[in-house]
Amino acid sequence: MSVSLTGYRYEYDNRADKGMYISLSMPWGDNSTVSYNGNYGSGTDSSQVGYFSRVDDATHYQLNIGTSDKHTSVDGYYSHDGSLAQVDLSANYHEGQYTSAGLSLQGGATLTAHGGALHRTQNMGGTRLLIDADGVADVPVEGNGAAVYTNMFGKAVVSDVNNYYRNQAYIDLNKLPENAEATQSVVQATLTEGAIGYRKFAVISGQKAMAVLRLQDGSHPPFGAEVKNDNEQTVGLVDDDGSVYLAGVKPGEHMSVFWSGVAHCDINLPDPLPADLFNGLLLPCQHKGNVAPVVPDDIKPVIQEQTQQVTPTDPLFLFQLTNNVIKE
């Protein structure tokens, strides 16, 4: 809370003028402030009550109500740092004198060989950074100011960039859409005055699922095997029992499983996807080229539910064992 009280007295031309100024400001809630300003003297009295609120990092507004010469005045403004433009609204009313309103939009467009986007701007022709979120929309990117969101093409422009200094842009992971996941969320760039930089984030779009991978012989890929989509993005790592948490899951999508630096088998997601994607979705992993993959010795074999016996990886033995179970 802040309080200021000032008294004054002036004498001129055989006249005396005395009075006082009072100013008070106090917090109201987490992001708001209430204020009062008054001028009381032998001349005209005036007072004003104000309310300021910061909605978030990009938006704030203020309202003021006051009296002067027994006339009421009301004014206010609203400011928003949007992804497409800086938006400012203002309105003023003074009883018996005038009424006014104003709107200001300040923005620009940047187009390069990598793509482009509309954006807010501080200085026309100023330094800026074009961001690519792998084609994923609504990804929040922050620089030195309020966040900007990628457009429908996955592009955004960060305009609050300092010249000749290392600038950092990052994805706000707390505000990512539910169907997106960032595997690389921070980029840096040092740009000259008026330059347009380009940086790309690694972002995966799609649903999330818990799956279980099985090879044709009933075993599973080794611990640490990578699951990649057709864009060569790693969307999951295989656990020691063949289970894997997958990101970027889409109906009918094709993925490959890599270990020892080689793609050994492929999986195809069902279309449509099941309603419950965290119930251990079973995904057969088909060998590439119908050739059995080279599997490390530390892979755990599968246990037969019918016999509770370890099933060898020899396809012929597996066939014989299955026939015996059926006969019994």
CSV table of C-alpha atoms in Angstrom, one decimal:
chain,number,residue,atom,x,y,z
A,1,MET,CA,0.0,0.0,0.0
A,2,SER,CA,1.3,3.5,-0.9
A,3,VAL,CA,0.1,6.8,0.6
A,4,SER,CA,1.3,10.3,-0.3
A,5,LEU,CA,0.0,13.5,1.3
A,6,THR,CA,1.3,17.0,0.3
A,7,GLY,CA,0.2,20.4,1.6
A,8,TYR,CA,0.9,23.7,-0.1
A,9,ARG,CA,0.4,27.4,0.4
A,10,TYR,CA,1.1,30.2,-2.1
A,11,GLU,CA,0.7,33.9,-1.9
A,12,TYR,CA,0.7,36.2,-4.9
A,13,ASP,CA,-0.9,39.6,-5.8
A,14,ASN,CA,-2.1,39.8,-2.2
A,15,ARG,CA,-3.9,36.5,-2.6
A,16,ALA,CA,-3.4,33.3,-0.8
A,17,ASP,CA,-3.9,29.8,-2.2
A,18,LYS,CA,-3.6,26.8,0.0
A,19,GLY,CA,-4.6,23.2,-0.2
A,20,MET,CA,-3.4,19.6,-0.3
A,21,TYR,CA,-2.8,16.7,-2.6
A,22,ILE,CA,-3.5,13.1,-1.6
A,23,SER,CA,-2.6,10.0,-3.4
A,24,LEU,CA,-3.4,6.4,-2.3
A,25,SER,CA,-2.7,3.1,-4.0
A,26,MET,CA,-3.3,-0.4,-2.7
A,27,PRO,CA,-3.3,-3.9,-4.2
A,28,TRP,CA,-6.6,-5.6,-4.9
A,29,GLY,CA,-6.3,-9.3,-5.4
A,30,ASP,CA,-3.4,-10.9,-7.2
A,31,ASN,CA,-3.1,-8.7,-10.2
A,32,SER,CA,-5.1,-5.6,-9.6
A,33,THR,CA,-4.7,-2.2,-8.0
A,34,VAL,CA,-7.1,0.4,-6.6
A,35,SER,CA,-6.0,4.0,-6.5
A,36,TYR,CA,-7.4,7.4,-5.3
A,37,ASN,CA,-6.1,10.9,-6.2
A,38,GLY,CA,-7.5,14.1,-4.8
A,39,ASN,CA,-6.7,17.8,-4.9
A,40,TYR,CA,-8.4,20.0,-2.3
A,41,GLY,CA,-7.8,23.7,-2.0
A,42,SER,CA,-9.2,27.2,-2.0
A,43,GLY,CA,-9.8,26.9,-5.7
A,44,THR,CA,-11.3,24.0,-7.6
A,45,ASP,CA,-11.6,20.6,-5.9
A,46,SER,CA,-11.1,17.4,-7.9
A,47,SER,CA,-10.9,13.7,-7.1
A,48,GLN,CA,-10.5,10.5,-9.1
A,49,VAL,CA,-10.8,6.7,-8.2
A,50,GLY,CA,-9.0,4.3,-10.5
A,51,TYR,CA,-8.9,0.5,-11.0
A,52,PHE,CA,-6.1,-1.3,-12.8
A,53,SER,CA,-6.0,-5.0,-13.6
A,54,ARG,CA,-3.5,-7.2,-15.4
A,55,VAL,CA,-5.5,-10.2,-16.8
A,56,ASP,CA,-2.3,-12.0,-18.0
A,57,ASP,CA,1.1,-11.3,-19.5
A,58,ALA,CA,-0.6,-10.0,-22.7
A,59,THR,CA,-3.7,-8.1,-21.5
A,60,HIS,CA,-4.4,-5.2,-19.0
A,61,TYR,CA,-6.9,-2.5,-18.6
A,62,GLN,CA,-7.7,0.5,-16.4
A,63,LEU,CA,-10.9,2.4,-15.4
A,64,ASN,CA,-11.1,5.9,-13.8
A,65,ILE,CA,-14.1,7.8,-12.4
A,66,GLY,CA,-13.7,11.3,-11.1
A,67,THR,CA,-15.2,14.8,-10.5
A,68,SER,CA,-13.9,18.2,-11.2
A,69,ASP,CA,-15.7,21.6,-11.0
A,70,LYS,CA,-18.8,19.5,-10.0
A,71,HIS,CA,-18.6,17.7,-13.4
A,72,THR,CA,-18.3,13.9,-13.7
A,73,SER,CA,-15.6,12.3,-15.9
A,74,VAL,CA,-15.1,8.6,-16.8
A,75,ASP,CA,-12.2,7.2,-18.9
A,76,GLY,CA,-10.6,3.9,-19.5
A,77,TYR,CA,-8.3,1.9,-21.8
A,78,TYR,CA,-7.7,-1.7,-22.7
A,79,SER,CA,-4.4,-3.1,-24.1
A,80,HIS,CA,-3.7,-6.5,-25.6
A,81,ASP,CA,-0.5,-7.9,-27.1
A,82,GLY,CA,-2.0,-10.3,-29.6
A,83,SER,CA,-0.3,-12.7,-31.9
A,84,LEU,CA,-1.5,-10.8,-35.0
A,85,ALA,CA,-1.4,-7.2,-33.7
A,86,GLN,CA,-1.0,-4.9,-30.7
A,87,VAL,CA,-4.6,-3.8,-29.8
A,88,ASP,CA,-5.3,-0.6,-27.8
A,89,LEU,CA,-8.8,0.7,-27.0
A,90,SER,CA,-9.6,3.9,-25.2
A,91,ALA,CA,-12.7,5.9,-24.2
A,92,ASN,CA,-13.3,9.3,-22.5
A,93,TYR,CA,-16.3,11.1,-21.2
A,94,HIS,CA,-16.4,14.5,-19.6
A,95,GLU,CA,-19.8,15.8,-18.6
A,96,GLY,CA,-20.8,18.8,-20.5
A,97,GLN,CA,-17.6,18.9,-22.5
A,98,TYR,CA,-16.8,16.0,-24.8
A,99,THR,CA,-16.9,12.3,-25.5
A,100,SER,CA,-14.3,10.4,-27.4
A,101,ALA,CA,-13.2,6.8,-28.3
A,102,GLY,CA,-10.2,5.4,-30.0
A,103,LEU,CA,-8.9,2.1,-31.5
A,104,SER,CA,-5.3,1.4,-32.5
A,105,LEU,CA,-4.1,-1.8,-34.3
A,106,GLN,CA,-0.4,-2.1,-34.8
A,107,GLY,CA,0.9,-5.1,-36.7
A,108,GLY,CA,2.7,-6.4,-39.7
A,109,ALA,CA,3.3,-9.4,-42.0
A,110,THR,CA,6.5,-11.3,-42.6
A,111,LEU,CA,6.9,-13.6,-45.6
A,112,THR,CA,10.0,-15.7,-46.3
A,113,ALA,CA,11.0,-18.8,-48.3
A,114,HIS,CA,10.2,-20.8,-45.1
A,115,GLY,CA,6.7,-19.4,-44.8
A,116,GLY,CA,5.2,-16.4,-43.1
A,117,ALA,CA,2.7,-15.0,-40.6
A,118,LEU,CA,0.9,-11.9,-39.4
A,119,HIS,CA,2.3,-10.5,-36.2
A,120,ARG,CA,2.4,-7.6,-33.8
A,121,THR,CA,5.3,-5.2,-34.3
A,122,GLN,CA,7.2,-2.6,-32.3
A,123,ASN,CA,9.2,-1.0,-35.1
A,124,MET,CA,8.4,-1.2,-38.7
A,125,GLY,CA,11.1,-3.2,-40.5
A,126,GLY,CA,12.6,-4.2,-37.1
A,127,THR,CA,14.5,-7.4,-36.3
A,128,ARG,CA,12.2,-10.5,-35.9
A,129,LEU,CA,12.3,-14.2,-35.7
A,130,LEU,CA,10.1,-16.6,-37.8
A,131,ILE,CA,9.2,-19.7,-35.8
A,132,ASP,CA,8.2,-23.0,-37.3
A,133,ALA,CA,6.4,-25.5,-35.0
A,134,ASP,CA,6.5,-28.4,-37.5
A,135,GLY,CA,3.1,-27.4,-38.9
A,136,VAL,CA,1.3,-27.6,-35.6
A,137,ALA,CA,-1.2,-24.7,-34.9
A,138,ASP,CA,-1.8,-22.9,-31.6
A,139,VAL,CA,1.6,-23.5,-30.1
A,140,PRO,CA,2.5,-20.8,-27.6
A,141,VAL,CA,6.0,-19.3,-28.2
A,142,GLU,CA,7.6,-16.7,-25.9
A,143,GLY,CA,10.5,-14.4,-26.5
A,144,ASN,CA,11.1,-11.2,-24.5
A,145,GLY,CA,7.4,-10.3,-24.4
A,146,ALA,CA,4.0,-11.8,-24.3
A,147,ALA,CA,3.5,-15.2,-26.0
A,148,VAL,CA,2.5,-15.5,-29.7
A,149,TYR,CA,0.6,-18.5,-31.0
A,150,THR,CA,1.4,-20.3,-34.3
A,151,ASN,CA,-1.1,-20.0,-37.1
A,152,MET,CA,-2.9,-22.7,-39.0
A,153,PHE,CA,0.4,-23.5,-40.9
A,154,GLY,CA,2.4,-23.8,-37.7
A,155,LYS,CA,4.2,-20.4,-38.2
A,156,ALA,CA,4.6,-17.4,-35.8
A,157,VAL,CA,6.8,-14.3,-35.7
A,158,VAL,CA,8.5,-13.1,-32.5
A,159,SER,CA,9.0,-9.4,-32.9
A,160,ASP,CA,10.5,-8.4,-29.5
A,161,VAL,CA,14.0,-9.3,-30.6
A,162,ASN,CA,17.2,-7.5,-29.5
A,163,ASN,CA,19.8,-6.6,-32.1
A,164,TYR,CA,23.3,-8.2,-31.9
A,165,TYR,CA,22.4,-10.1,-28.7
A,166,ARG,CA,21.6,-13.8,-28.2
A,167,ASN,CA,17.9,-14.1,-28.1
A,168,GLN,CA,16.0,-17.1,-26.8
A,169,ALA,CA,12.5,-18.2,-27.8
A,170,TYR,CA,10.8,-21.1,-26.1
A,171,ILE,CA,7.5,-23.0,-26.1
A,172,ASP,CA,5.4,-22.5,-23.0
A,173,LEU,CA,4.8,-26.2,-22.2
A,174,ASN,CA,2.1,-25.4,-19.7
A,175,LYS,CA,-0.1,-23.9,-22.4
A,176,LEU,CA,0.5,-26.5,-25.2
A,177,PRO,CA,-2.6,-28.0,-26.8
A,178,GLU,CA,-3.6,-31.4,-25.4
A,179,ASN,CA,-2.8,-33.0,-28.8
A,180,ALA,CA,0.7,-31.6,-29.1
A,181,GLU,CA,4.0,-32.5,-27.5
A,182,ALA,CA,7.4,-30.7,-27.9
A,183,THR,CA,10.6,-32.7,-28.1
A,184,GLN,CA,12.6,-29.5,-28.6
A,185,SER,CA,11.2,-26.5,-26.9
A,186,VAL,CA,14.0,-23.9,-26.8
A,187,VAL,CA,15.9,-22.1,-29.7
A,188,GLN,CA,18.4,-19.3,-29.8
A,189,ALA,CA,19.4,-16.7,-32.4
A,190,THR,CA,21.7,-13.7,-32.7
A,191,LEU,CA,20.5,-11.3,-35.4
A,192,THR,CA,21.8,-8.1,-36.9
A,193,GLU,CA,19.6,-5.0,-37.1
A,194,GLY,CA,16.6,-5.5,-39.4
A,195,ALA,CA,17.3,-9.2,-40.0
A,196,ILE,CA,14.7,-11.9,-40.2
A,197,GLY,CA,15.8,-15.1,-38.5
A,198,TYR,CA,14.3,-18.6,-38.8
A,199,ARG,CA,14.2,-21.3,-36.2
A,200,LYS,CA,12.3,-24.6,-36.0
A,201,PHE,CA,10.9,-26.5,-33.0
A,202,ALA,CA,10.4,-30.2,-32.9
A,203,VAL,CA,6.6,-30.6,-32.2
A,204,ILE,CA,4.5,-33.7,-32.5
A,205,SER,CA,0.8,-33.5,-33.1
A,206,GLY,CA,-1.7,-36.2,-32.2
A,207,GLN,CA,-3.2,-38.1,-29.4
A,208,LYS,CA,-1.3,-40.0,-26.7
A,209,ALA,CA,-1.5,-43.7,-26.0
A,210,MET,CA,-0.1,-46.5,-24.0
A,211,ALA,CA,0.7,-49.5,-26.3
A,212,VAL,CA,2.3,-52.9,-26.2
A,213,LEU,CA,4.5,-54.0,-29.1
A,214,ARG,CA,4.9,-57.6,-30.1
A,215,LEU,CA,7.0,-59.2,-32.9
A,216,GLN,CA,5.9,-62.0,-35.1
A,217,ASP,CA,7.5,-64.6,-32.8
A,218,GLY,CA,5.8,-63.4,-29.7
A,219,SER,CA,8.8,-61.5,-28.3
A,220,HIS,CA,9.1,-57.8,-28.1
A,221,PRO,CA,11.6,-55.1,-29.3
A,222,PRO,CA,14.5,-54.5,-26.9
A,223,PHE,CA,14.5,-52.0,-24.1
A,224,GLY,CA,15.3,-48.5,-25.4
A,225,ALA,CA,14.1,-49.2,-29.0
A,226,GLU,CA,12.8,-46.0,-30.6
A,227,VAL,CA,9.4,-45.7,-32.3
A,228,LYS,CA,9.5,-43.1,-35.1
A,229,ASN,CA,6.8,-41.7,-37.3
A,230,ASP,CA,7.2,-41.0,-41.1
A,231,ASN,CA,8.7,-37.6,-40.3
A,232,GLU,CA,11.6,-39.4,-38.5
A,233,GLN,CA,10.4,-37.9,-35.2
A,234,THR,CA,10.8,-40.1,-32.1
A,235,VAL,CA,7.4,-40.6,-30.6
A,236,GLY,CA,8.2,-43.2,-28.0
A,237,LEU,CA,10.8,-45.4,-26.3
A,238,VAL,CA,10.2,-49.1,-25.6
A,239,ASP,CA,10.2,-50.3,-22.0
A,240,ASP,CA,11.7,-53.6,-20.9
A,241,ASP,CA,8.4,-55.5,-21.3
A,242,GLY,CA,7.5,-54.1,-24.8
A,243,SER,CA,5.2,-51.4,-23.5
A,244,VAL,CA,5.6,-47.9,-24.9
A,245,TYR,CA,4.1,-44.5,-24.3
A,246,LEU,CA,3.3,-43.0,-27.7
A,247,ALA,CA,2.8,-39.4,-28.6
A,248,GLY,CA,1.4,-38.0,-31.9
A,249,VAL,CA,-1.0,-40.9,-32.4
A,250,LYS,CA,-3.3,-40.5,-35.4
A,251,PRO,CA,-5.8,-43.0,-37.0
A,252,GLY,CA,-4.2,-45.3,-39.5
A,253,GLU,CA,-0.7,-43.8,-39.0
A,254,HIS,CA,2.4,-45.8,-39.9
A,255,MET,CA,5.4,-46.0,-37.6
A,256,SER,CA,8.7,-47.8,-37.5
A,257,VAL,CA,10.7,-49.3,-34.6
A,258,PHE,CA,14.4,-48.8,-34.6
A,259,TRP,CA,17.2,-50.4,-32.6
A,260,SER,CA,20.9,-50.7,-33.2
A,261,GLY,CA,20.5,-47.8,-35.6
A,262,VAL,CA,18.3,-49.8,-38.0
A,263,ALA,CA,14.5,-49.9,-38.6
A,264,HIS,CA,13.5,-53.5,-37.9
A,265,CYS,CA,9.8,-53.6,-38.0
A,266,ASP,CA,6.7,-51.5,-38.7
A,267,ILE,CA,3.4,-50.8,-36.9
A,268,ASN,CA,0.2,-49.5,-38.2
A,269,LEU,CA,-2.3,-47.8,-35.9
A,270,PRO,CA,-6.0,-48.8,-36.2
A,271,ASP,CA,-8.5,-46.6,-37.9
A,272,PRO,CA,-10.6,-45.6,-36.1
A,273,LEU,CA,-8.7,-45.4,-32.8
A,274,PRO,CA,-10.2,-47.1,-29.8
A,275,ALA,CA,-12.0,-44.9,-27.3
A,276,ASP,CA,-9.5,-45.8,-24.4
A,277,LEU,CA,-6.0,-45.3,-25.6
A,278,PHE,CA,-4.4,-46.1,-22.2
A,279,ASN,CA,-5.7,-49.6,-21.8
A,280,GLY,CA,-2.6,-51.3,-23.3
A,281,LEU,CA,-3.2,-51.0,-27.1
A,282,LEU,CA,-1.7,-54.2,-28.7
A,283,LEU,CA,0.3,-53.3,-31.8
A,284,PRO,CA,1.9,-56.1,-33.9
A,285,CYS,CA,5.3,-55.1,-35.3
A,286,GLN,CA,5.7,-56.5,-38.8
A,287,HIS,CA,9.2,-57.3,-39.9
A,288,LYS,CA,10.5,-55.2,-42.7
A,289,GLY,CA,10.8,-57.2,-45.9
A,290,ASN,CA,9.4,-60.3,-44.1
A,291,VAL,CA,12.9,-60.9,-42.8
A,292,ALA,CA,13.2,-61.8,-39.1
A,293,PRO,CA,15.0,-59.0,-37.3
A,294,VAL,CA,18.3,-59.5,-35.4
A,295,VAL,CA,17.2,-59.4,-31.7
A,296,PRO,CA,19.7,-59.0,-28.9
A,297,ASP,CA,20.0,-61.9,-26.4
A,298,ASP,CA,18.7,-59.9,-23.5
A,299,ILE,CA,15.1,-59.8,-24.8
A,300,LYS,CA,12.6,-61.5,-22.5
A,301,PRO,CA,10.6,-64.2,-24.1
A,302,VAL,CA,6.8,-64.3,-23.8
A,303,ILE,CA,5.1,-66.6,-21.3
A,304,GLN,CA,2.3,-68.8,-22.7
A,305,GLU,CA,-1.0,-68.2,-20.8
A,306,GLN,CA,-2.2,-71.8,-21.5
A,307,THR,CA,0.9,-73.6,-20.3
A,308,GLN,CA,2.8,-71.0,-18.3
A,309,GLN,CA,5.9,-72.2,-20.1
A,310,VAL,CA,8.5,-70.1,-21.8
A,311,THR,CA,8.0,-70.1,-25.6
A,312,PRO,CA,11.2,-70.3,-27.6
A,313,THR,CA,11.6,-67.9,-30.5
A,314,ASP,CA,11.8,-70.8,-33.1
A,315,PRO,CA,8.7,-70.4,-35.3
A,316,LEU,CA,8.6,-74.2,-36.0
A,317,PHE,CA,8.6,-75.0,-32.3
A,318,LEU,CA,6.0,-72.4,-31.7
A,319,PHE,CA,3.8,-74.1,-34.3
A,320,GLN,CA,4.3,-77.6,-32.7
A,321,LEU,CA,3.6,-76.3,-29.2
A,322,THR,CA,0.4,-74.6,-30.4
A,323,ASN,CA,-0.9,-77.9,-32.0
A,324,ASN,CA,-0.2,-79.8,-28.8
A,325,VAL,CA,-2.2,-77.3,-26.7
A,326,ILE,CA,-5.1,-77.6,-29.1
A,327,LYS,CA,-5.1,-81.4,-29.0
A,328,GLU,CA,-5.1,-81.4,-25.2
